Short mmCIF file of C-alpha atoms (C1' of nucleotides) in Angstrom, two decimals:
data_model
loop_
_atom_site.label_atom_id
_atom_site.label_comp_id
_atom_site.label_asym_id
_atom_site.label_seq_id
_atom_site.Cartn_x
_atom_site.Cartn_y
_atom_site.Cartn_z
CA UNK P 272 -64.84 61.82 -200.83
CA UNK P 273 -62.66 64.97 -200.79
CA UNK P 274 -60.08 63.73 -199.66
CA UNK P 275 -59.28 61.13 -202.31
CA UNK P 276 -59.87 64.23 -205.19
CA UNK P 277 -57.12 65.74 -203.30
CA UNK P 278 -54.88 63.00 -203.40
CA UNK P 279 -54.78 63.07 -207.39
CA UNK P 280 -54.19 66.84 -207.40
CA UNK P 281 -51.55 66.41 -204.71
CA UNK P 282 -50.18 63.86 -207.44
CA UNK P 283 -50.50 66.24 -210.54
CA UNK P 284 -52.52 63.66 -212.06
CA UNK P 285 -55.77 64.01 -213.71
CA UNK P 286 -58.69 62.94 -212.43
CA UNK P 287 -60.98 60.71 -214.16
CA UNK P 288 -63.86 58.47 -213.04
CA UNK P 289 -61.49 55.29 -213.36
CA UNK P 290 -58.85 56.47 -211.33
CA UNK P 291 -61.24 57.58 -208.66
CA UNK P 292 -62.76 54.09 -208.90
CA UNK P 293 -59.28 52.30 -208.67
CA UNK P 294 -57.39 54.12 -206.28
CA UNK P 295 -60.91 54.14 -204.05
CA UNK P 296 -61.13 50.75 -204.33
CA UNK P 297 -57.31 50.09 -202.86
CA UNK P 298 -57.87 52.47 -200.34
CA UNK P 299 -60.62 50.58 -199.49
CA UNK P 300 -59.33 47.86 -198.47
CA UNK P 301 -56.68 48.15 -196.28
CA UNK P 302 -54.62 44.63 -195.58
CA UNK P 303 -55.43 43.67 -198.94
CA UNK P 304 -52.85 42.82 -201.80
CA UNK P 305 -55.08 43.00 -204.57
CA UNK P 306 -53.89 42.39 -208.27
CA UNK P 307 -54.47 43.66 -211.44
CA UNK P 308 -57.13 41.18 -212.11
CA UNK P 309 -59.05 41.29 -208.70
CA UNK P 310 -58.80 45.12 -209.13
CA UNK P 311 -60.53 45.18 -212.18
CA UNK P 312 -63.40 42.92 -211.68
CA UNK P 313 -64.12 44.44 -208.51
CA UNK P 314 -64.30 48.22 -210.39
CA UNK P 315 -66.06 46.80 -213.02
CA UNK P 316 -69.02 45.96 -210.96
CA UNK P 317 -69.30 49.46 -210.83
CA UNK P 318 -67.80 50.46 -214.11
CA UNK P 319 -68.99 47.91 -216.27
CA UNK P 320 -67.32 49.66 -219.34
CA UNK P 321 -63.70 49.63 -217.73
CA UNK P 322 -60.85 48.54 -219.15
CA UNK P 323 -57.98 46.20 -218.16
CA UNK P 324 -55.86 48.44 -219.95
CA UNK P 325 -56.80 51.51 -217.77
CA UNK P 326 -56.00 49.47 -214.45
CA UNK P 327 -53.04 48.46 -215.63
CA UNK P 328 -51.98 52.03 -216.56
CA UNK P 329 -53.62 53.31 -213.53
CA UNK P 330 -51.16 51.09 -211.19
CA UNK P 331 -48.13 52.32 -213.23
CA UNK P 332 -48.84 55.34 -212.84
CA UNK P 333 -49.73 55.40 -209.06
CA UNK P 334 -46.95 52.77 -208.59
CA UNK P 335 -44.19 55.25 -210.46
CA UNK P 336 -45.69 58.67 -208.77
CA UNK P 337 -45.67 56.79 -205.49
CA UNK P 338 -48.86 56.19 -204.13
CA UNK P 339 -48.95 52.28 -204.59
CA UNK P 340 -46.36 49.74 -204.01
CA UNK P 341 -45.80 46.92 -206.23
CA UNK P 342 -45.09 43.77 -204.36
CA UNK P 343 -43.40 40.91 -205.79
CA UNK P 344 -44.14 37.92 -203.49
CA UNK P 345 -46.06 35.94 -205.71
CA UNK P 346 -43.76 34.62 -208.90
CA UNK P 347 -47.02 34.45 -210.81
CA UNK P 348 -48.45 38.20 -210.85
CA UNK P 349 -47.86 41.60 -209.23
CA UNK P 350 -50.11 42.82 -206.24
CA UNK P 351 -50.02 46.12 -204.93
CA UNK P 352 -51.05 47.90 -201.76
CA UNK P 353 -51.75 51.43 -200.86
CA UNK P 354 -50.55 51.30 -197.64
CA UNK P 355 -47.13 53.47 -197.53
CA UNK P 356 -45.46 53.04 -194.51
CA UNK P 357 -42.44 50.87 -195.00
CA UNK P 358 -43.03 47.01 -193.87
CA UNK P 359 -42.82 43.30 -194.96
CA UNK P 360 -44.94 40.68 -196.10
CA UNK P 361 -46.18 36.89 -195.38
CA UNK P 362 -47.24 34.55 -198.19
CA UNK P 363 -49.53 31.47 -197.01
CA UNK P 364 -47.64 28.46 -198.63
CA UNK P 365 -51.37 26.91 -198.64
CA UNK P 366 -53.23 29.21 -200.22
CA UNK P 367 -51.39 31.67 -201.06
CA UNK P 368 -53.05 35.03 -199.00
CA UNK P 369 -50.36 37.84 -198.15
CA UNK P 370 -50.54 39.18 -195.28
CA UNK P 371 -48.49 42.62 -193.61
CA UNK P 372 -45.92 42.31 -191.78
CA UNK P 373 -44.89 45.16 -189.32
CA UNK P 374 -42.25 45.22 -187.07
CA UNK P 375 -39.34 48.22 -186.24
CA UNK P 376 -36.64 46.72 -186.05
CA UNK P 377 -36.67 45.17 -189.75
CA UNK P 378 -37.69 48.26 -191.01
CA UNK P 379 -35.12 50.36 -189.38
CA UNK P 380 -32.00 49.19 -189.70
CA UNK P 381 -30.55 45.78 -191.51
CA UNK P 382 -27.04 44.86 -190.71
CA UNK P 383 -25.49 43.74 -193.61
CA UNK P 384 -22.09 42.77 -193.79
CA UNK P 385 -21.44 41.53 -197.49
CA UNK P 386 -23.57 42.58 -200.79
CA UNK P 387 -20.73 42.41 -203.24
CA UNK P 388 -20.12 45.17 -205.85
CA UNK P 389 -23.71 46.24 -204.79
CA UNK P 390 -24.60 49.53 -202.95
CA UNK P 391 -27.42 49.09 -201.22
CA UNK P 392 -30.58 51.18 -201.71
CA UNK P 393 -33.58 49.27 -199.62
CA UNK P 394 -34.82 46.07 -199.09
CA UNK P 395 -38.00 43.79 -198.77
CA UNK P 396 -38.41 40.91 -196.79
CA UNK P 397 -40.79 37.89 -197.99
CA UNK P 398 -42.02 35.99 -194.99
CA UNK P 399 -43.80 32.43 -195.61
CA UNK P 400 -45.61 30.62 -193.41
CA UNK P 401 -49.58 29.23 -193.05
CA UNK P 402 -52.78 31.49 -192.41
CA UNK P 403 -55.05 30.77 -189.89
CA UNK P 404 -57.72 29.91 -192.04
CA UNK P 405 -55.58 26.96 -194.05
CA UNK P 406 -53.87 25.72 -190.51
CA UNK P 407 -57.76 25.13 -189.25
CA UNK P 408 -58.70 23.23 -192.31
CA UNK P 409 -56.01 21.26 -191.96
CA UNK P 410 -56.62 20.26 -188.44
CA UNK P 411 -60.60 18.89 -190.06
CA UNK P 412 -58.76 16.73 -192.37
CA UNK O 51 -17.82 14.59 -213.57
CA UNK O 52 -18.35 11.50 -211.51
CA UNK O 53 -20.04 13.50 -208.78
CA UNK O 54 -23.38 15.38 -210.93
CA UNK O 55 -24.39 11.69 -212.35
CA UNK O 56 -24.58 10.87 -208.04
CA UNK O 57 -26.25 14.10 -207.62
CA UNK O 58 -29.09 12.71 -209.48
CA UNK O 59 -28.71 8.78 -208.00
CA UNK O 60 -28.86 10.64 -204.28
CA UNK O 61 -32.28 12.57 -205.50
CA UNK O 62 -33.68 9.69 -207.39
CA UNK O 63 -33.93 10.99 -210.35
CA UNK O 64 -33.68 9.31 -214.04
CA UNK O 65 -30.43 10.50 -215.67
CA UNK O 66 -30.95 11.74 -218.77
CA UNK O 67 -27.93 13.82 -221.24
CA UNK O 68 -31.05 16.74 -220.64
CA UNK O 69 -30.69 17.08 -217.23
CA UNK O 70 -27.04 16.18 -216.83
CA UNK O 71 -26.66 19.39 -219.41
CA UNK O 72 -29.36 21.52 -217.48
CA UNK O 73 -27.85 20.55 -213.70
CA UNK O 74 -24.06 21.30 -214.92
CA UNK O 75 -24.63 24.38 -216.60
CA UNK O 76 -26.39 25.32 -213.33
CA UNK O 77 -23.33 24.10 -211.21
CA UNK O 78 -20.95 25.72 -213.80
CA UNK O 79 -21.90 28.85 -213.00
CA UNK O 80 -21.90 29.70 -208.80
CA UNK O 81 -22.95 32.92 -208.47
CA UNK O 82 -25.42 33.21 -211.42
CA UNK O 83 -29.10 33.37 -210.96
CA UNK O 84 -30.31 32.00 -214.71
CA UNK O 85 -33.86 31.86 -215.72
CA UNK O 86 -34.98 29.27 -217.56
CA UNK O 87 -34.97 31.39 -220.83
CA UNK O 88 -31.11 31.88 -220.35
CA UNK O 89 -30.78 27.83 -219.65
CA UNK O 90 -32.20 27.03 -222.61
CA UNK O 91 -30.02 29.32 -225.19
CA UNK O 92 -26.87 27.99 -222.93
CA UNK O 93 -27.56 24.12 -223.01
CA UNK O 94 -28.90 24.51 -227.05
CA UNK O 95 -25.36 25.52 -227.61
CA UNK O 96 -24.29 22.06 -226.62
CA UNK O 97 -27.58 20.01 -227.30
CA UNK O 98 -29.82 21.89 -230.43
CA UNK O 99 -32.27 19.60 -229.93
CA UNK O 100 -33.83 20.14 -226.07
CA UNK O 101 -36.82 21.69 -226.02
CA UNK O 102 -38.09 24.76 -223.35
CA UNK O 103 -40.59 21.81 -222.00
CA UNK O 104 -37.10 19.92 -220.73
CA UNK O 105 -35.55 22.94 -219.37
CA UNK O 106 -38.64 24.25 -217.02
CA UNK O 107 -39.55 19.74 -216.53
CA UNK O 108 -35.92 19.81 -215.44
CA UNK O 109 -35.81 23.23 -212.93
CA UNK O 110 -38.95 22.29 -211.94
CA UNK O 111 -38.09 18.74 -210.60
CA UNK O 112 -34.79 19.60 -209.29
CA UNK O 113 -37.02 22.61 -207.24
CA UNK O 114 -38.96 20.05 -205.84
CA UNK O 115 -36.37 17.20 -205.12
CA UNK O 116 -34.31 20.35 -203.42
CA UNK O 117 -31.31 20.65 -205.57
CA UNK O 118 -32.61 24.12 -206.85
CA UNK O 119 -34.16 26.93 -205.42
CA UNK O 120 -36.76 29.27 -207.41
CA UNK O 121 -35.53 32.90 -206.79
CA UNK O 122 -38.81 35.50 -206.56
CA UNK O 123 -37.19 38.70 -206.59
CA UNK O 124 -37.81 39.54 -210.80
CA UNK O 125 -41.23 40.07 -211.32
CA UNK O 126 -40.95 39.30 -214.69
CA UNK O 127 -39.50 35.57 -214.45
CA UNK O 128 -38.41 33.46 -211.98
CA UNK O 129 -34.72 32.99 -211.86
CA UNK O 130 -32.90 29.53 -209.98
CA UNK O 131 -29.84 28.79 -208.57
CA UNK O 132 -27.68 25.91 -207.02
CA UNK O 133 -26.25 26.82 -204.10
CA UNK O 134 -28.47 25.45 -201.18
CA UNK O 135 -26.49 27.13 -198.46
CA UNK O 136 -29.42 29.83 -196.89
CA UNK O 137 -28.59 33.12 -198.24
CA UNK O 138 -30.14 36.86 -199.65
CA UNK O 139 -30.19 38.47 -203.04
CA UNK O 140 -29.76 42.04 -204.15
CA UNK O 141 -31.35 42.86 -207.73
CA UNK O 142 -29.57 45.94 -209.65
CA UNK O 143 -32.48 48.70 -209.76
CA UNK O 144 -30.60 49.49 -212.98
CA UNK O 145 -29.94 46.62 -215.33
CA UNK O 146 -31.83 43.63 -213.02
CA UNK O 147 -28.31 41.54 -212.17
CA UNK O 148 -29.09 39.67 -208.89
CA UNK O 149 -26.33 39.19 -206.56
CA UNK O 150 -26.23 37.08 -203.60
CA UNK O 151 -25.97 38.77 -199.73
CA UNK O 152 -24.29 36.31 -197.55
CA UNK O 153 -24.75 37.63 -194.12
CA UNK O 154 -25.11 35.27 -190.86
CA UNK O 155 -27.26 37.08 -188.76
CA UNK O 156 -30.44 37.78 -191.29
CA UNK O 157 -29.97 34.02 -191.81
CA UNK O 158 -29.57 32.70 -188.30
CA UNK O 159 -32.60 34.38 -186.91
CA UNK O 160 -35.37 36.87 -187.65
CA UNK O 161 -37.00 38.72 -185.00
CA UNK O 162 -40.45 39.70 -185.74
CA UNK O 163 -43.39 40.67 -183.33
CA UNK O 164 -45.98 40.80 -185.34
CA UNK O 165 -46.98 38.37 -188.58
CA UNK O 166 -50.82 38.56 -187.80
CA UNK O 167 -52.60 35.24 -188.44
CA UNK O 168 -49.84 33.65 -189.92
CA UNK O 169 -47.22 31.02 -188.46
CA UNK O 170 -43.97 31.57 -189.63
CA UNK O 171 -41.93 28.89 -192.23
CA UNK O 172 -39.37 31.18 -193.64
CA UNK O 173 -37.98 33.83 -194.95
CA UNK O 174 -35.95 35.71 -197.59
CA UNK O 175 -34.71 39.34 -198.16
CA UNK O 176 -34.99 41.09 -201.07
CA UNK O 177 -32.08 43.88 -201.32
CA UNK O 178 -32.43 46.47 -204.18
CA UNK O 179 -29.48 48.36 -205.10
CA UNK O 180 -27.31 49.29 -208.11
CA UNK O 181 -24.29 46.86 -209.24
CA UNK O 182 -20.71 48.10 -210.06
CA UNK O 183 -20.74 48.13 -213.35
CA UNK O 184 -23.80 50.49 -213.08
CA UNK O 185 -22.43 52.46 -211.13
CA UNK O 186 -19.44 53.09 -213.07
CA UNK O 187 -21.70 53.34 -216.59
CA UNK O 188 -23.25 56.57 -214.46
CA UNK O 189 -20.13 57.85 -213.75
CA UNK O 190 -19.77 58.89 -217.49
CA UNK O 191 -22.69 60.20 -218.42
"C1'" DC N 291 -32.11 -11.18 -226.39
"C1'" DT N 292 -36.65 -9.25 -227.20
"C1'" DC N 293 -40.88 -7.26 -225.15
"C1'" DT N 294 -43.16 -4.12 -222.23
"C1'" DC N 295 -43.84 -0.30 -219.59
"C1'" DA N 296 -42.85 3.75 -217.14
"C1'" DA N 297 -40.57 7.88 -217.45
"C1'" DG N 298 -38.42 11.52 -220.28
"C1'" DT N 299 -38.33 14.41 -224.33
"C1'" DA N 300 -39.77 17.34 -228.27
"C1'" DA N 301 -42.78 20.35 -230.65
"C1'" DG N 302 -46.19 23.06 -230.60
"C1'" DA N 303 -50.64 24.56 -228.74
"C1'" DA N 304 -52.79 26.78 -224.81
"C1'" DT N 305 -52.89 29.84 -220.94
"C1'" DG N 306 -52.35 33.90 -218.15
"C1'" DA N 307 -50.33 38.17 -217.06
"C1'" DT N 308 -48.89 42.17 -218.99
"C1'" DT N 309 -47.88 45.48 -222.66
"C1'" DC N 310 -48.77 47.60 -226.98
"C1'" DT N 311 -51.52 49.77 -230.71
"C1'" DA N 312 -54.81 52.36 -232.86
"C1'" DA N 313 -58.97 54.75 -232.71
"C1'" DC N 314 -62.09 57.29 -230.10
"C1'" DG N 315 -63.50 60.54 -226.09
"C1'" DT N 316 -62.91 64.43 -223.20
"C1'" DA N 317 -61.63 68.47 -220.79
"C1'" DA N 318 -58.81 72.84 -220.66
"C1'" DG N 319 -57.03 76.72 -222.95
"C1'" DT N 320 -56.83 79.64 -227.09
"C1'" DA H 209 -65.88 76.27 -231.64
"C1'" DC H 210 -60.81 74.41 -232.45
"C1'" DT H 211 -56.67 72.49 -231.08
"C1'" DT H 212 -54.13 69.68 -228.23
"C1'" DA H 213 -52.69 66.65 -224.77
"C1'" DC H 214 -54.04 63.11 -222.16
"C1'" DG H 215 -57.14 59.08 -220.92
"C1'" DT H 216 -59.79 55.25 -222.23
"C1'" DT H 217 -61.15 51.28 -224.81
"C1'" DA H 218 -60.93 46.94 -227.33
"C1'" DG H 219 -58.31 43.97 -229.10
"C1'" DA H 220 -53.91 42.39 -230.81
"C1'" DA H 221 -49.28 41.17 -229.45
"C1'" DT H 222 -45.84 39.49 -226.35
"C1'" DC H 223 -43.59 36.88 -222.95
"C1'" DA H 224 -43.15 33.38 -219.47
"C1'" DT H 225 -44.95 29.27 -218.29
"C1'" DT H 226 -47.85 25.11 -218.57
"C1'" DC H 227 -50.19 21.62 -221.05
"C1'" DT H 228 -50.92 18.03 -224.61
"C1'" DT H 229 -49.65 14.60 -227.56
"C1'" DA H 230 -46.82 11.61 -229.76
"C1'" DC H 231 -42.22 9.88 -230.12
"C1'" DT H 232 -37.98 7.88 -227.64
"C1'" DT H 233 -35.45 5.40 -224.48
"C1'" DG H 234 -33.74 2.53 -221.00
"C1'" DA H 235 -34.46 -0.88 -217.22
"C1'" DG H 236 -36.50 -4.97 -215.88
"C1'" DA H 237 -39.43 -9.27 -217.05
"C1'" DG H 238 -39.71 -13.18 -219.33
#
DNA sequence: CTCTCAAGTAAGAATGATTCTAACGTAAGT
DNA sequence: ACTTACGTTAGAATCATTCTTACTTGAGAG
C-alpha cells in the first residue's frame, strides 16, 4: 500500500484516487494485457464515478513517464502491461489472449543485417500461436 | 498487364476494374506499406467513383485468399503490403514510415524457450527506429 | 438473345476505440 | 480565504473499420 504511493512520487506525478485505482489494478495482475476498456470496468466496480477519459489519460501518462508499456499486438485496440523488464509477446489466433514471452537471447541481442536508411533503436517481437485453453476445446469438437 | 488479371484467376476471385485498380496500385508500389485510407485517395485518382467499402472488401479478401498481408505494427491503422516473401518491418519513431528488414536468420528460425501455454504458429518483429530523412531533418535543427 | 442469380459495388449509417472540449473539483502555496 | 495548476468528468468529436441496403453487372441457363 506504500509502496505503490511511492511509485507516483518516484514518478513526479500526483496522486489521486484514480490513479491509485488504475495503476493498482495493473499491478495487480501480473500476465495480464489489459485494455483501456477492461481497465475501466474493472476500476469502476470500485469507482463507480470514473471516467473513461481519466484511464485513458492515466495510461498516457504512465505509458509516456514509463511505467506501462503499450503493446500493439492486437490491430483492434492497445493493451498495456506493467511489467518492465524487456520481453515479447504471443497472440492466440483463436481467441485472441496474449500471453509473455521471455527468453534471453531475443532480448539481448538481434542480428540484423539490412534495415535500410533506418537506424535501429529497439524492437518487439509478436509471436502467434494457440492457448491451451482454445487447443483443448478444439480437441471436444 | 496480362499477369494481375491471372493473379486473380489463380485466387479465384471475380475480376472487377475495383480490384484490378486496388491489386495494381498495391503491386505498383514494392516497398510501400499503404493503409487502406491511402488506397482509396490513390485509386479515386483513377476511378472517382469506388467507395472505402471496395477498398477494405478488396484488402480484406486478398488478406484472406493470401495475396496480401495485414501489417500490425501502427496502432492507429492497419497498413498491407504485397510482397509475400517472409520478412520484418521497422516503423520511424519519428514520422511512422515503415520499412521492411530483410534478414535470413530472424526468418529461418526463432529460438525461444519459453511461450507458456501457447504453441507456436508464427512470428514477426517489430523494429522501431528513425528513417533517413529524419535523421537528416534533426540534423538542422 | 433474354432471364436469373450470385457476387460486387456504392453510399451512407453504425460501431468501437480513442481523443478532445468545456466545466467543475481539489489540493498546495501565497 | 484566493489563486493557480492540475485532474476529473461527461459528453461531443474523430477516425478507422464494419455493416446495411439497394443498385449494378456479368456468367450461365434456357
Amino acid at each position: 500500500m506504500k509502496k505503490i504511493m511511492d511509485e507516483f512520487k518516484d514518478l513526479e506525478l500526483k496522486l489521486t484516487p484514480q490513479r491509485l485505482a488504475i495503476l493498482g489494478l495493473i499491478l495487480d495482475k501480473p500476465g495480464r494485457h489489459p485494455s483501456a476498456e477492461e481497465i475501466f470496468s474493472k476500476v469502476k466496480e470500485d469507482y463507480p464515478s470514473i471516467s473513461l477519459a481519466t484511464i485513458y489519460n492515466t495510461l498516457d501518462v504512465l505509458t509516456k513517464k514509463g511505467r506501462l508499456v503499450e503493446i500493439t499486438i492486437d490491430s483492434k485496440k492497445k493493451h498495456y502491461e506493467s511489467n518492465l523488464d524487456p520481453h515479447h509477446h504471443i497472440v492466440c489466433t483463436c481467441c485472441g489472449k496474449i500471453g509473455d514471452v521471455w527468453d534471453e537471447e531475443l532480448i539481448k541481442k538481434l542480428p540484423v543485417s539490412d534495415v535500410g536508411d533506418f537506424e535501429v533503436q529497439g524492437w518487439h517481437i509478436n509471436f502467434s500461436g494457440i492457448c491451451k485453453d482454445c487447443r483443448e476445446k478444439q480437441g471436444n469438437n
